Each structure stands twice: as structure tokens, then as C-alpha cells.
Short mmCIF file of C-alpha atoms and ligand atoms in Angstrom, two decimals:
data_model
loop_
_atom_site.label_atom_id
_atom_site.label_comp_id
_atom_site.label_asym_id
_atom_site.label_seq_id
_atom_site.Cartn_x
_atom_site.Cartn_y
_atom_site.Cartn_z
CA MET A 233 15.96 21.57 -0.57
CA SER A 234 19.00 19.78 -2.42
CA LYS A 235 19.30 19.04 -6.01
CA LEU A 236 19.52 15.60 -5.15
CA LEU A 237 16.06 13.97 -5.17
CA THR A 238 15.03 11.52 -2.56
CA LEU A 239 12.70 8.08 -3.36
CA ALA A 240 10.89 6.78 -0.74
CA LEU A 241 10.48 2.89 -0.55
CA SER A 242 9.93 0.11 1.79
CA LYS A 243 11.07 -3.20 1.79
CA GLY A 244 9.51 -6.45 -0.07
CA ARG A 245 6.93 -6.28 -2.29
CA ILE A 246 6.59 -2.54 -3.19
CA PHE A 247 10.73 -2.60 -3.42
CA GLU A 248 10.68 -5.75 -5.68
CA GLU A 249 8.29 -4.45 -7.75
CA THR A 250 9.78 -0.99 -8.47
CA LEU A 251 12.96 -2.55 -9.26
CA PRO A 252 12.31 -3.07 -12.71
CA LEU A 253 10.89 0.07 -13.10
CA LEU A 254 14.07 1.79 -11.66
CA GLN A 255 15.71 -0.14 -14.08
CA ALA A 256 13.78 0.79 -17.35
CA ALA A 257 14.49 4.38 -16.41
CA GLY A 258 18.06 3.20 -16.41
CA ILE A 259 18.72 3.51 -12.91
CA THR A 260 19.99 0.14 -10.73
CA MET A 261 20.85 0.03 -7.30
CA ALA A 262 24.50 -1.72 -5.79
CA GLU A 263 23.08 -2.65 -2.85
CA SER A 264 19.71 -4.40 -1.67
CA PRO A 265 17.84 -3.16 1.12
CA GLU A 266 17.27 -6.65 1.99
CA THR A 267 20.64 -7.53 2.55
CA SER A 268 21.57 -4.10 3.84
CA ARG A 269 20.96 -2.52 6.78
CA LYS A 270 21.56 1.30 5.73
CA LEU A 271 18.43 3.11 5.44
CA ILE A 272 19.79 5.58 2.38
CA LEU A 273 20.73 4.01 -0.61
CA PRO A 274 22.49 5.59 -3.61
CA THR A 275 21.67 4.71 -6.97
CA SER A 276 23.98 4.22 -10.18
CA SER A 277 22.10 8.06 -11.01
CA PRO A 278 24.19 10.77 -8.90
CA ASP A 279 21.05 12.70 -8.46
CA LEU A 280 18.46 10.18 -7.03
CA ARG A 281 18.86 8.29 -3.71
CA VAL A 282 16.33 5.91 -2.14
CA ILE A 283 15.60 5.91 1.41
CA ILE A 284 13.72 2.74 2.69
CA VAL A 285 10.85 3.31 5.30
CA ARG A 286 7.59 1.38 6.57
CA ALA A 287 5.38 0.99 3.90
CA SER A 288 2.78 3.22 5.73
CA ASP A 289 5.43 6.14 6.28
CA VAL A 290 6.08 6.70 2.75
CA PRO A 291 3.17 9.67 2.67
CA THR A 292 4.44 11.07 5.84
CA TYR A 293 8.03 11.29 4.39
CA VAL A 294 6.76 12.75 0.97
CA GLN A 295 4.28 14.69 2.72
CA TYR A 296 6.69 16.76 4.47
CA GLY A 297 9.30 16.68 1.75
CA ALA A 298 11.85 14.65 3.56
CA ALA A 299 11.37 12.52 0.48
CA ASP A 300 10.24 14.26 -2.84
CA LEU A 301 8.46 11.24 -4.42
CA GLY A 302 7.76 7.85 -3.31
CA LEU A 303 5.83 4.55 -4.02
CA ALA A 304 3.04 3.70 -1.61
CA GLY A 305 0.00 1.17 -1.90
CA SER A 306 -3.38 2.76 -2.70
CA ASP A 307 -4.69 1.36 0.68
CA VAL A 308 -1.91 3.11 2.97
CA LEU A 309 -2.89 6.24 0.92
CA MET A 310 -6.91 5.73 1.73
CA GLU A 311 -5.74 6.02 5.48
CA HIS A 312 -3.39 8.39 5.52
CA GLY A 313 -5.46 11.16 2.80
CA LEU A 314 -3.69 13.11 0.26
CA ALA A 315 -2.68 16.28 1.69
CA GLY A 316 0.54 17.87 0.18
CA LEU A 317 0.90 14.88 -2.07
CA TYR A 318 0.45 14.71 -5.69
CA VAL A 319 -0.26 11.40 -7.19
CA PRO A 320 0.62 11.34 -10.73
CA GLN A 321 0.00 8.07 -11.91
CA GLY A 322 -1.10 4.26 -10.79
CA LEU A 323 1.73 2.11 -11.24
CA ARG A 324 -0.37 -1.16 -11.18
CA ILE A 325 2.27 -3.10 -9.35
CA ALA A 326 1.71 -4.37 -5.90
CA ARG A 327 -1.91 -5.33 -6.72
CA CYS A 328 -4.30 -6.79 -4.55
CA ARG A 329 -7.40 -6.11 -2.97
CA LEU A 330 -8.83 -5.10 0.05
CA SER A 331 -11.55 -7.64 1.41
CA VAL A 332 -13.82 -8.53 4.37
CA ALA A 333 -12.95 -12.16 5.47
CA VAL A 334 -14.68 -14.73 8.31
CA PRO A 335 -14.07 -18.02 9.63
CA GLU A 336 -15.34 -21.11 7.90
CA GLY A 337 -18.47 -21.58 8.87
CA PHE A 338 -19.54 -18.40 10.23
CA ASP A 339 -22.61 -16.85 8.13
CA TYR A 340 -21.61 -13.84 7.39
CA GLU A 341 -24.81 -12.50 5.04
CA HIS A 342 -26.81 -14.42 8.06
CA ALA A 343 -25.53 -11.95 10.71
CA VAL A 344 -25.22 -8.79 8.59
CA ARG A 345 -29.29 -9.66 7.67
CA GLN A 346 -29.97 -10.03 11.23
CA GLY A 347 -28.20 -6.64 12.31
CA ALA A 348 -25.61 -8.12 14.50
CA ARG A 349 -23.41 -5.82 15.79
CA LEU A 350 -19.84 -7.23 14.46
CA ARG A 351 -16.42 -7.07 15.79
CA VAL A 352 -13.76 -6.34 12.93
CA ALA A 353 -10.08 -6.27 13.65
CA THR A 354 -8.28 -4.13 10.44
CA LYS A 355 -5.15 -2.05 10.12
CA TYR A 356 -7.54 -0.07 7.60
CA VAL A 357 -10.01 1.27 10.23
CA GLU A 358 -10.65 4.25 7.85
CA ALA A 359 -11.64 2.01 4.83
CA ALA A 360 -13.41 -0.34 6.86
CA ARG A 361 -15.67 2.12 8.90
CA GLU A 362 -16.86 3.67 5.40
CA HIS A 363 -17.41 0.12 3.99
CA PHE A 364 -19.99 -0.75 6.92
CA ALA A 365 -21.50 2.46 7.39
CA GLY A 366 -22.54 2.45 3.40
CA LYS A 367 -23.97 -1.07 4.20
CA GLY A 368 -25.60 0.15 7.18
CA VAL A 369 -23.75 -2.73 9.11
CA HIS A 370 -23.12 -2.22 12.90
CA VAL A 371 -19.37 -2.44 13.56
CA ASP A 372 -16.98 -2.55 16.65
CA LEU A 373 -13.47 -1.51 14.77
CA ILE A 374 -10.16 -3.26 16.16
CA LYS A 375 -7.33 -1.66 15.40
CA LEU A 376 -4.26 -4.11 14.75
CA TYR A 377 -0.72 -3.97 13.13
CA GLY A 378 -0.77 -6.86 11.39
CA SER A 379 -1.22 -10.48 11.44
CA MET A 380 -5.40 -9.99 11.32
CA GLU A 381 -5.65 -13.36 10.29
CA LEU A 382 -5.09 -14.35 13.75
CA ALA A 383 -7.83 -12.38 15.26
CA PRO A 384 -10.92 -14.48 14.37
CA LEU A 385 -9.11 -17.61 15.56
CA VAL A 386 -8.27 -16.43 19.20
CA GLY A 387 -11.60 -14.56 19.82
CA LEU A 388 -10.70 -10.81 19.15
CA ALA A 389 -12.98 -10.39 16.41
CA ASP A 390 -16.00 -12.06 14.22
CA ALA A 391 -14.06 -10.61 10.92
CA ILE A 392 -11.30 -9.18 9.55
CA VAL A 393 -10.46 -6.08 6.53
CA ASP A 394 -7.12 -7.18 5.30
CA LEU A 395 -5.41 -7.41 2.07
CA VAL A 396 -6.07 -10.39 -0.31
CA SER A 397 -3.89 -11.57 -3.49
CA THR A 398 -4.48 -15.18 -3.87
CA GLY A 399 -5.92 -15.96 -0.79
CA GLY A 400 -3.54 -18.29 0.29
CA THR A 401 -2.96 -17.05 3.60
CA LEU A 402 -6.71 -16.69 4.49
CA ARG A 403 -6.97 -20.42 3.56
CA ALA A 404 -4.30 -21.40 5.77
CA ASN A 405 -5.96 -20.17 8.83
CA LYS A 406 -9.37 -21.45 7.48
CA LEU A 407 -10.63 -18.25 6.68
CA VAL A 408 -13.18 -17.16 3.96
CA GLU A 409 -13.42 -14.01 1.63
CA VAL A 410 -16.79 -12.53 2.16
CA GLU A 411 -16.87 -9.35 0.22
CA GLN A 412 -14.36 -7.29 -1.88
CA ILE A 413 -14.68 -3.73 -0.81
CA VAL A 414 -12.05 -1.92 -2.77
CA ASP A 415 -8.79 -2.92 -5.83
CA VAL A 416 -5.45 -1.94 -4.32
CA SER A 417 -1.98 -0.85 -6.11
CA SER A 418 0.87 1.23 -5.90
CA ARG A 419 1.13 5.00 -6.55
CA LEU A 420 3.84 7.12 -7.16
CA VAL A 421 2.88 10.09 -5.04
CA VAL A 422 5.04 13.22 -5.21
CA ASN A 423 6.09 16.54 -2.81
CA GLN A 424 3.69 19.46 -4.02
CA ALA A 425 6.70 21.84 -3.28
CA ALA A 426 8.95 19.54 -4.73
CA LEU A 427 6.72 19.46 -7.85
CA LYS A 428 7.38 22.80 -8.64
CA LEU A 429 10.75 23.48 -7.29
CA LYS A 430 12.39 20.33 -8.37
CA ARG A 431 10.27 19.82 -11.69
CA ALA A 432 13.75 19.73 -14.15
CA ALA A 433 15.16 17.09 -11.96
CA LEU A 434 11.66 15.24 -11.48
CA ALA A 435 10.11 15.23 -15.17
CA PRO A 436 12.43 12.83 -16.58
CA LEU A 437 11.97 10.36 -13.88
CA LEU A 438 8.21 10.66 -13.76
CA ALA A 439 8.30 10.42 -17.61
CA ALA A 440 10.70 7.40 -17.42
CA PHE A 441 8.20 5.87 -14.80
CA ALA A 442 5.31 6.18 -17.07
CA GLU A 443 6.84 4.79 -20.22
CA ALA A 444 7.99 1.92 -18.77
CA VAL A 445 4.48 1.14 -17.05
CA ARG A 446 3.38 1.71 -20.70
CA ARG A 447 5.79 -0.62 -22.16
CA ARG A 448 5.02 -3.32 -19.36
CA GLU A 449 0.94 -3.07 -20.18
CA GLY A 450 1.77 -3.27 -23.76
CA ALA A 451 3.91 -6.45 -23.25
CA ALA A 452 1.21 -7.94 -21.44
CA ALA A 453 -1.55 -7.42 -23.97
P1 ADP B 579 3.84 -3.79 6.43
O1 ADP B 579 4.23 -5.41 6.95
O2 ADP B 579 4.67 -2.74 6.64
O3 ADP B 579 2.08 -3.43 6.81
P2 ADP B 579 3.50 -4.98 3.87
O4 ADP B 579 5.05 -5.23 3.30
O5 ADP B 579 2.65 -6.33 4.34
O6 ADP B 579 3.70 -3.61 4.36
O7 ADP B 579 2.78 -4.15 2.74
C1 ADP B 579 2.98 -3.39 1.90
C2 ADP B 579 2.28 -2.75 0.94
O8 ADP B 579 2.18 -3.88 -0.25
C3 ADP B 579 0.74 -2.61 1.17
O9 ADP B 579 0.42 -1.40 1.62
C4 ADP B 579 0.16 -2.94 0.12
O10 ADP B 579 0.26 -1.94 -0.99
C5 ADP B 579 1.05 -4.00 -0.94
N1 ADP B 579 0.97 -5.39 -0.45
C6 ADP B 579 0.37 -5.77 0.87
N2 ADP B 579 0.06 -7.23 0.68
C7 ADP B 579 -0.14 -7.29 -0.54
C8 ADP B 579 -0.46 -8.53 -1.53
N3 ADP B 579 -0.47 -9.77 -0.52
N4 ADP B 579 -0.29 -8.51 -2.53
C9 ADP B 579 0.14 -7.67 -3.15
N5 ADP B 579 0.50 -6.25 -2.68
C10 ADP B 579 0.52 -5.85 -1.19
MG1 MG B 580 2.85 -7.82 6.02
#
């Protein structure tokens, strides 16, 4: 492993919400991954580079040490597991919740009381299995990789388990949220070996992130 630190980020919401934290740590990026096609991006710090990966792949890059640290949603970590990862702190960014939603007019509570077997479409099969097992509801889980909202509209599923923040996407597709499973936000994940071998380089960055989060919470309070 080199002296250089590699930070794994995903495009979109997590990148947008991480930029201010990097800035507070004194780190800026010359190129945005939204416009650049490069997947390895330098930063203003000669000791830190950013790699752009799919959100669900962040824990994998960090677990194998291809990235020293990364930002991953707690939803992604629930599915992936924490092997090989050190999770120092929640960053309280990209906050939303994992919920069960059904089409308007579908009586979910009634179906559950009747002991009906529900078909549930989701990207989050592990979290969904645990949730419904805990309630004693029988489900057939259908794994999807995106656009979960479509599944009940075309008869693929009775319900979905997906992330909800404003509820706008659900409303646009005539779905209603019937159960909240868990709150979701982003976590910093660090490779356990890097934590020991690159402690000198990592410590100031982790401290700067923690301080940026503290300051922002203070400002919000
Ligand atoms: P992908 O399209 O690769 O599946 P997304 O960009 O939809 O990934 O989501 C990446 C991460 O952003 C998720 O793992 C989650 O932690 C967070 N996220 C997704 N949707 C929302 C939302 N509506 N509000 C806040 N955070 C979200
Ligand atoms: Mg998405």
C-alpha cells in the first residue's frame, strides 16, 4: 500500500454532500465526477485521491484495501456487512429512511392480519427479509436493482422496500409509505489494515471530518 490515501465516493447525493465536508477539511477538487469521465480524481492534497465507484461497491473497494476509506450509505452497509471495515462515525449526510410502500388503496394492515403471502420487490433483500421475519409476515422477495416504484404498478409485486426522503417519488407513482424500517444516513468506512499502517495520514483526515460534522451540527442547532 502506498502513502497516498484513496477515498472511494459515489456520484450523486453522496458526492454532493461530501464536498462541503472535504472543503471543511481544507480539501478541494478541481474536477467534478458529474462532468469528468475520469474515475480517479486528484484533490488539492497531494496525499489524497478520490475514486468514483457505484454506491453499493464502496464497501467492497474499502474492504479489499483498493480504497483506504470511503463514504457509504448505512443501507448499503446493512446489505454488504462490515467484514474488514472500521466504521468510525456517522456523518449524518444523505439522510433518508428505508420503508415499506404499497399502491394507494391496497390495505396492507389487512393483508398482514390475514396472514397473506406478500410479494415484495426490493434492492434491500437482507434488510427486508429481517424486517418481515420479525413481524412474522410471509414474503416472497424479488430482487431488483432500481426503479422499485414500478414493480407494484405493473403487477410484479404487492409492495416495495425502498429508500424514502420526501416521499415525492412515491406520490408520483401513487404509492403510500406504510411502515418505516430504519433510518438511513452515510457512514465513513475505513479499511482495517490501513487504519494501522496509514494511521499518520488517516488520523488528520478523520479528525477533520469529525470536526466538520460537529461544526455543522452546532450551526444547525
Ligand atoms: P444507485 O443509483 O447507485 O443505487 P443512489 O444514488 O440511488 O445509488 O443512492 C446512493 C446512496 O445515496 C444510497 O445508498 C443512500 O445511502 C443514499 N440515498 C439514496 N436515495 C436517497 C434519498 N432519497 N435521500 C437521501 N439519501 C439517499
Ligand atoms: Mg438511485
